[in-house]
Short mmCIF file of C-alpha atoms in Angstrom, two decimals:
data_model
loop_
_atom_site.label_atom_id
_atom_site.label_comp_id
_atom_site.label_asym_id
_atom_site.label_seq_id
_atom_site.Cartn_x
_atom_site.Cartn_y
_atom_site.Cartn_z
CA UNK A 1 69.21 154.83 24.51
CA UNK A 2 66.22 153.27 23.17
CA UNK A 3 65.19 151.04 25.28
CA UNK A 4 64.70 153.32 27.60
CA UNK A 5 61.39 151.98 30.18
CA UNK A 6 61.44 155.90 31.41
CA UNK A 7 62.53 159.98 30.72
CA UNK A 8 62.66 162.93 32.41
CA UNK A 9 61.80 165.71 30.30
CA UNK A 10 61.87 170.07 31.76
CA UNK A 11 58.52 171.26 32.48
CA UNK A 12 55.59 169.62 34.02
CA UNK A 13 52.74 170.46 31.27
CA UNK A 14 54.27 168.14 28.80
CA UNK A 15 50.68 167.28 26.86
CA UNK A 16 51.01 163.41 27.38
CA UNK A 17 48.91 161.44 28.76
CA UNK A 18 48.95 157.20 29.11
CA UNK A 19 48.35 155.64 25.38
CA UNK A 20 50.19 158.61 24.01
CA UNK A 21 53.13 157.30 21.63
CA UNK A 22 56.97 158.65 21.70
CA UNK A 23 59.79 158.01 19.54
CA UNK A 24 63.34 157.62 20.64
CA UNK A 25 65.91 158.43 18.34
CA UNK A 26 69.43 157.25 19.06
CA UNK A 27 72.04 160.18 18.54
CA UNK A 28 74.80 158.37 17.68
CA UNK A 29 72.30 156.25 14.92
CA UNK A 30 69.04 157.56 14.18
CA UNK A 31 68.29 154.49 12.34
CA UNK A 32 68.08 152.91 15.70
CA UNK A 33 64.39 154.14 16.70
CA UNK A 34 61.86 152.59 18.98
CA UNK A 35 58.22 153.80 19.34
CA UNK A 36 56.83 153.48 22.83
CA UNK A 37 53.63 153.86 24.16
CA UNK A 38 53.35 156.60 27.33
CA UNK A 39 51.89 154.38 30.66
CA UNK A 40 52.52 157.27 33.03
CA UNK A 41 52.73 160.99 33.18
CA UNK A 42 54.02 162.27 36.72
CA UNK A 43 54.89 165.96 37.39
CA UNK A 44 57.52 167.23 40.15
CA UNK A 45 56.54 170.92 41.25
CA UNK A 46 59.86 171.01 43.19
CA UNK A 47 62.20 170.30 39.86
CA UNK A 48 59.65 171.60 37.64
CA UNK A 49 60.42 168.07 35.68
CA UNK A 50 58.37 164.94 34.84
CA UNK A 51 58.51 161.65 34.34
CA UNK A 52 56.98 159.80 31.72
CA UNK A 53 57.17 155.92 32.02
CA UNK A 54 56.98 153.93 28.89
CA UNK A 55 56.34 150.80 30.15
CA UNK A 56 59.62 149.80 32.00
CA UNK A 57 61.85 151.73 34.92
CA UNK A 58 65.22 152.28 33.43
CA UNK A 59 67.66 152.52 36.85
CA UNK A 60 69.66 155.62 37.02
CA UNK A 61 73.36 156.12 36.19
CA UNK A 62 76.02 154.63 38.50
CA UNK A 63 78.13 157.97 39.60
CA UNK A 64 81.11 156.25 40.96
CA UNK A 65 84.17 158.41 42.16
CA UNK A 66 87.83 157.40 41.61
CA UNK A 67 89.18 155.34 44.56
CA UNK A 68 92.79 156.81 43.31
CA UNK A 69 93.68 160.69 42.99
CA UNK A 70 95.94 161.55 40.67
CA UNK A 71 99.35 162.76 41.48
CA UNK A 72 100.34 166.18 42.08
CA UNK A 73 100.53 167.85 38.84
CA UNK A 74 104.61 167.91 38.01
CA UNK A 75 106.43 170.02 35.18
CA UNK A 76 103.71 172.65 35.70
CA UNK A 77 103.54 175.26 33.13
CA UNK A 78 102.02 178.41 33.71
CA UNK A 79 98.56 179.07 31.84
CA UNK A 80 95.99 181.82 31.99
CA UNK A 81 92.47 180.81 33.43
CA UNK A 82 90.55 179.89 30.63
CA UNK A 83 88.06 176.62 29.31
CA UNK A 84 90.83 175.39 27.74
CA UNK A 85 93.32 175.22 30.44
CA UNK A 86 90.75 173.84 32.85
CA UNK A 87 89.59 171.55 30.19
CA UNK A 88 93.78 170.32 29.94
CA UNK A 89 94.24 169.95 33.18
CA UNK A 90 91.61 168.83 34.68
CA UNK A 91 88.71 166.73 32.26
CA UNK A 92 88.60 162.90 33.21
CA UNK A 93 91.26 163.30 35.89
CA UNK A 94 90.52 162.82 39.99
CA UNK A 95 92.57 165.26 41.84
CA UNK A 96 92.38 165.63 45.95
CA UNK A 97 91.22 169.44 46.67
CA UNK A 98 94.19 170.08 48.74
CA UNK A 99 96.55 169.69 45.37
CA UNK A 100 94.14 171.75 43.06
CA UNK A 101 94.18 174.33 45.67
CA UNK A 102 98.19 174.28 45.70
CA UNK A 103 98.05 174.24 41.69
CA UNK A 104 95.50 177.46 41.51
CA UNK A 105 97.86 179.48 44.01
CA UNK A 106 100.99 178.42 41.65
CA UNK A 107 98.85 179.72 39.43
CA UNK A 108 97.39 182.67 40.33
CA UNK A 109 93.83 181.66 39.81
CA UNK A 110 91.24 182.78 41.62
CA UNK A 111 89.49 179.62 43.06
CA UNK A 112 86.52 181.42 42.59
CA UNK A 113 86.56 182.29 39.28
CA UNK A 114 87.72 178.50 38.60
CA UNK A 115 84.28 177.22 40.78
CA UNK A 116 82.06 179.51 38.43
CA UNK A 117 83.22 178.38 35.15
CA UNK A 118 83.27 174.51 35.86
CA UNK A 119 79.74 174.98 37.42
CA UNK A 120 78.16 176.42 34.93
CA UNK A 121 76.05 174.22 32.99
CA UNK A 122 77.92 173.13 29.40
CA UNK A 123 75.76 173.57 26.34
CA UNK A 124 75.36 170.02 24.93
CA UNK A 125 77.20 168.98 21.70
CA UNK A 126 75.46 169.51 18.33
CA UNK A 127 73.62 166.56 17.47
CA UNK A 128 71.28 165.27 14.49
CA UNK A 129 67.89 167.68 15.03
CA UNK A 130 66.28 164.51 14.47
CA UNK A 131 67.80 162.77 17.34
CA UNK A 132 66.12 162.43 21.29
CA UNK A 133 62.73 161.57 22.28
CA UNK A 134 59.65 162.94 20.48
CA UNK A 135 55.98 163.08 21.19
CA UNK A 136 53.69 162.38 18.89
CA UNK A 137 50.90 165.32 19.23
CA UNK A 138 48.22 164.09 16.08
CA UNK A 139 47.03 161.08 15.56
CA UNK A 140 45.63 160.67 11.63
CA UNK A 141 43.94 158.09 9.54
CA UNK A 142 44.94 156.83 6.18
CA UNK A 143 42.59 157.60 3.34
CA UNK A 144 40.34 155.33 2.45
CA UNK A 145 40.32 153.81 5.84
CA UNK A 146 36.54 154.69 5.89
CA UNK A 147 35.33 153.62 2.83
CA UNK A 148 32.31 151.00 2.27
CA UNK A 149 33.42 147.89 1.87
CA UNK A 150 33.95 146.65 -1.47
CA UNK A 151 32.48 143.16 -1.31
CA UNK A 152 29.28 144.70 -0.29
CA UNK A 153 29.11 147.05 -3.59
CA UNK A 154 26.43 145.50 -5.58
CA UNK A 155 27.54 143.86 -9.32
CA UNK A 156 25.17 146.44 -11.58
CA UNK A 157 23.49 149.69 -10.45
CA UNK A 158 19.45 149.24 -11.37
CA UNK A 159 17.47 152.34 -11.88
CA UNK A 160 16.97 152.66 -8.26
CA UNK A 161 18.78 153.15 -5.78
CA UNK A 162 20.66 150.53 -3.55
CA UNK A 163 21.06 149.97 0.04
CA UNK A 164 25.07 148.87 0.83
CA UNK A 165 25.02 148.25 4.33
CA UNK A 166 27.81 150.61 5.96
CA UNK A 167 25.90 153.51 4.00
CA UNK A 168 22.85 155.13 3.92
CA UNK A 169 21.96 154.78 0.02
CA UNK A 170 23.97 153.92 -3.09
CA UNK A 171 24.29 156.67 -5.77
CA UNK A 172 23.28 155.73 -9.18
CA UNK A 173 26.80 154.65 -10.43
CA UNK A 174 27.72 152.88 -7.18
CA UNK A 175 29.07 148.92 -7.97
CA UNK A 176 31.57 146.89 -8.57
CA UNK A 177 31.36 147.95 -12.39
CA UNK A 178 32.48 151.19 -11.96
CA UNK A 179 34.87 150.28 -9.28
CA UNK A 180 36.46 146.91 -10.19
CA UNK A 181 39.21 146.70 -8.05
CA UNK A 182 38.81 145.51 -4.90
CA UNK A 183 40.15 148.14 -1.68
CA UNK A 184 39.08 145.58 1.11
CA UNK A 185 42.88 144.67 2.24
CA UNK A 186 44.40 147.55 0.24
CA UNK A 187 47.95 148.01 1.26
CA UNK A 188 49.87 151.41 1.43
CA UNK A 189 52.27 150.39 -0.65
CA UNK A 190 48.52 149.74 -3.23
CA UNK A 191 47.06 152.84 -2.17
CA UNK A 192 48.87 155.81 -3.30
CA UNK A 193 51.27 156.03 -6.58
CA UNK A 194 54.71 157.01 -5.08
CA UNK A 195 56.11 154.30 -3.55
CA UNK A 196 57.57 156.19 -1.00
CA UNK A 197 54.26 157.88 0.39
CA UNK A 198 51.11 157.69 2.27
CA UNK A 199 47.88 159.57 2.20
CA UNK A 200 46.16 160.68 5.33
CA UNK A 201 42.70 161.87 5.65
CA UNK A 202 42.30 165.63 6.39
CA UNK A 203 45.14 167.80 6.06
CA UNK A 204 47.59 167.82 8.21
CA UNK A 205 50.21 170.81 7.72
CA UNK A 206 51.91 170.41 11.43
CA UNK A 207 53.65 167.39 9.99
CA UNK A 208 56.53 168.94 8.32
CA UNK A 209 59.22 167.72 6.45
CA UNK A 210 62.20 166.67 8.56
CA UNK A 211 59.85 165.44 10.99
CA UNK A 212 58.81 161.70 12.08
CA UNK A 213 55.55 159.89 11.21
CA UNK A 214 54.91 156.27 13.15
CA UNK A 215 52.55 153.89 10.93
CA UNK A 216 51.19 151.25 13.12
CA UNK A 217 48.58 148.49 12.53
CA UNK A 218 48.08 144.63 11.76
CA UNK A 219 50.96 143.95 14.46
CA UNK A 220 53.55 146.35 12.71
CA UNK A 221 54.95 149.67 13.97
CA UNK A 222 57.03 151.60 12.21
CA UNK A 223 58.97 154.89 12.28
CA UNK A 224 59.98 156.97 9.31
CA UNK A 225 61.19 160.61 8.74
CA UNK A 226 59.37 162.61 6.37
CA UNK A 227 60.45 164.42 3.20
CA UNK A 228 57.81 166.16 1.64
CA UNK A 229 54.19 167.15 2.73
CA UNK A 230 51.68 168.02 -0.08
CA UNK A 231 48.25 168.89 0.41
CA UNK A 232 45.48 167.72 -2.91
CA UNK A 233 42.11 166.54 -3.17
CA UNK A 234 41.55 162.81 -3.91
CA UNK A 235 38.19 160.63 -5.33
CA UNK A 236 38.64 157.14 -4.53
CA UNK A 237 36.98 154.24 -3.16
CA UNK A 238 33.68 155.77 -3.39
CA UNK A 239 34.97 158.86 -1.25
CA UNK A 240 36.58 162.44 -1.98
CA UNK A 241 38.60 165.00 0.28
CA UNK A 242 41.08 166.48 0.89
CA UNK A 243 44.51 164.70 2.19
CA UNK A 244 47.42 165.05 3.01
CA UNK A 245 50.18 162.93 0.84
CA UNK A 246 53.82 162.44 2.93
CA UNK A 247 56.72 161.41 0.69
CA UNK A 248 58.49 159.44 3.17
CA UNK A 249 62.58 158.23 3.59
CA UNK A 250 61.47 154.55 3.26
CA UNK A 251 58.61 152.51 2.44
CA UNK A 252 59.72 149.86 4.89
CA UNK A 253 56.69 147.75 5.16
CA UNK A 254 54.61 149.56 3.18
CA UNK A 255 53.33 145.83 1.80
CA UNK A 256 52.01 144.79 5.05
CA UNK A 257 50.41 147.84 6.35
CA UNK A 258 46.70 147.48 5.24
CA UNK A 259 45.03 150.94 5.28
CA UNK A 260 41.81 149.77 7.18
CA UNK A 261 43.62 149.01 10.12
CA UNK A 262 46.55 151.15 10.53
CA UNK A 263 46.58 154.99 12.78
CA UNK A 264 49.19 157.63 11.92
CA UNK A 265 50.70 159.17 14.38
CA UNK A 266 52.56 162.46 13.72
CA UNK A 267 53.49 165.98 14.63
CA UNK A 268 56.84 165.09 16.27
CA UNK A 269 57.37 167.51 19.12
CA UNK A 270 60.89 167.22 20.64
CA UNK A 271 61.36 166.97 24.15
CA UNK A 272 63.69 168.67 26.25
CA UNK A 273 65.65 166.26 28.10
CA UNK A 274 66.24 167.20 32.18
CA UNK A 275 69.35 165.72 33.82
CA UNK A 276 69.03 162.45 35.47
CA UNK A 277 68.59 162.80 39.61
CA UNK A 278 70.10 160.32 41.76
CA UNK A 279 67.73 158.44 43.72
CA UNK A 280 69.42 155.95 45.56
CA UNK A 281 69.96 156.13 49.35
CA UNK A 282 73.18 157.70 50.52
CA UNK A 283 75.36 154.99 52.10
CA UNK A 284 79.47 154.37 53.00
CA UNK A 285 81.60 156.83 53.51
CA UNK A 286 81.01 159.15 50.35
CA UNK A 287 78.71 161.53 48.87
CA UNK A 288 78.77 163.44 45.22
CA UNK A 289 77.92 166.65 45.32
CA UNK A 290 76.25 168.88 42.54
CA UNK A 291 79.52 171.08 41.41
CA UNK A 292 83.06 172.27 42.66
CA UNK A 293 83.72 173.86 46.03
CA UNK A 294 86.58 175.01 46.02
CA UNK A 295 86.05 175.95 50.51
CA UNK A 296 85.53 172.42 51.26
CA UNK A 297 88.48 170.92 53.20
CA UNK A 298 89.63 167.70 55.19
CA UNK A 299 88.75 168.45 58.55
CA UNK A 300 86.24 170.57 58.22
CA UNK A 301 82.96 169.81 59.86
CA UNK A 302 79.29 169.41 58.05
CA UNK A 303 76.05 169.30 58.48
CA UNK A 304 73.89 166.18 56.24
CA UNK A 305 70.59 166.89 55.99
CA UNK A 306 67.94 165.29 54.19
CA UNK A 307 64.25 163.18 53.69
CA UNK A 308 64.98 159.95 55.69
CA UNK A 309 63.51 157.33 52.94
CA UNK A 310 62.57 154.93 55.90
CA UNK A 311 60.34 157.26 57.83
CA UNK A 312 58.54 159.22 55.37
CA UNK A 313 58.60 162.96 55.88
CA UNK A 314 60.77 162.89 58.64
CA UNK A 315 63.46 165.16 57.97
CA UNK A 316 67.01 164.50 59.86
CA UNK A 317 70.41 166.01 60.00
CA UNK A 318 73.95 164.45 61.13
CA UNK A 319 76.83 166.44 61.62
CA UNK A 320 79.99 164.78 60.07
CA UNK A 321 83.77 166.03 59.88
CA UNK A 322 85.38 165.72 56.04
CA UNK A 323 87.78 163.14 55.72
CA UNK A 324 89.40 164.13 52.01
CA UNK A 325 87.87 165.94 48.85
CA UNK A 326 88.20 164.32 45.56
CA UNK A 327 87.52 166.43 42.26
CA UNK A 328 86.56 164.30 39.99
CA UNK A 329 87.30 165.80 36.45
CA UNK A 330 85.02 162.93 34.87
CA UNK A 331 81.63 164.15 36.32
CA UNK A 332 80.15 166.85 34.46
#
């Protein structure tokens, strides 16, 4: 969600560091964004994951296992192994493994064959491409940002030159006569003639249509997707070069924004999401494992090992005898 305080993203050279901004994109809304700012960047050799904190700790999913198995499957009708018959029978269901090992040899499916298919990792569901969390690699200036301030620009040019502090000299045809309207608290929404774009400095070709561009500045951020990206040279405000106009989905607060005082921030990379661990101490009488084994049976003893969390790097082991086996369908 978006208010998210942290993500875990595959690979550990992810090219953020603290002050870095990221968008999150809601997939089930991607007009529910929130722009964070990155406040720490920790890689995990071991996972070949990392962290990136964005100002709050968001606590891990609750993995709870149904207290109650369902019954034994009655009225069974015979069905070749496939996705879909595992999917039929067994998605959101809790079944003890004694009773799904009874139900394979009715059957006839390899338990095997059944512990390779539900292990292996599901592709996730199509989503919007503009959905899921995004770095923001460039960070840009609007045009004009730069430019001498107007109240300083003397009322008539004399034959020689001026000096405008903020510049070195004044060129002949530098004043307020030749520029009369004033650019000191220009807004975006004054600056360019679309009303649905925004003109940055230099060009910037890596911020492609489709993509996301945050506008933040006099206490406003803002996220908006970009529709068009059009390179031209511009002459105002006593400067010329060449920008980089983006015609943007909205101009939502495009009236506030003052170009003087307001960063860009595009080049929306998306990040690859890595799966959640579970960091809470083991405790009671239960423990989720990472898949379906189908060998696992009450009575059969085990060996626990693991990083004791209250003597660091002490590694223990308990040996333990299996008391049932749920399968919970629900857990993916």
């Amino acid at each position: 969600t978006t208010g998210m305080g942290e993500v875990i993203v595959n690979g550990i050279e992810v090219g953020l560091k603290p002050g870095d901004r990221v968008l999150l994109v809601d997939p089930a809304d991607t007009t529910n964004r929130a722009v964070k700012r990155v406040k720490k960047v920790t890689p995990d050799q071991a996972t070949q994951t990392t962290r990136i904190e964005l100002g709050g700790v968001v606590s891990s999913p609750s993995f709870l296992l149904g207290l109650i198995a369902s019954p034994f499957i009655s009225g069974i009708t015979k069905q070749t192994l496939s996705n879909t018959a595992i999917t039929g029978v067994f998605k959101g269901k809790v079944f003890a493994q004694s009773d799904i090992h009874a139900f394979t040899l009715i059957q006839n499916w390899s338990p095997f064959k059944l512990a390779k298919s539900v292990n292996t990792p599901k592709p996730p569901p199509p989503g919007p491409e503009l959905a899921g969390v995004f770095a923001m690699r460039r960070r840009a200036s609007v045009f004009g940002h730069n430019a001498p301030r107007w109240a300083n620009l003397p009322q008539v040019v004399q034959d020689k030159p001026t000096l405008i502090p903020g510049r070195l000299i004044a060129a002949a045809d530098l004043s307020k006569a030749q520029y009369p309207d004033d650019w000191d608290n220009l807004t975006v929404q004054q600056s360019t003639p679309g009303d649905r774009s925004v003109d940055l400095d230099n060009v910037y070709s890596s911020m492609v249509p489709g993509g996301w561009l945050i506008l933040e500045g006099d206490g406003v951020v803002r996220s908006y997707e970009i529709e068009a990206n059009e390179e031209l040279s511009r002459s105002d405000y006593t400067l010329s070069a060449k920008v980089t106009r983006l015609t943007l989905k909205s101009n939502e607060q495009f009236g506030t924004l003052t170009i003087r005082h307001m960063a860009a921030f595009g080049e929306s990379d998306k990040l690859a999401l890595a799966r959640l661990p579970i960091t809470d101490d083991l405790t009671g009488d239960e423990v989720i494992l990472d898949g379906y084994y189908p060998g696992l049976v009450a009575g059969q003893p085990v060996i626990l090992t693991g990083e004791r969390t209250d003597l660091s790097g002490v590694v223990d082991s308990e040996v333990l005898v299996i008391k049932e086996v749920l399968v919970d369908g629900a857990l993916e």
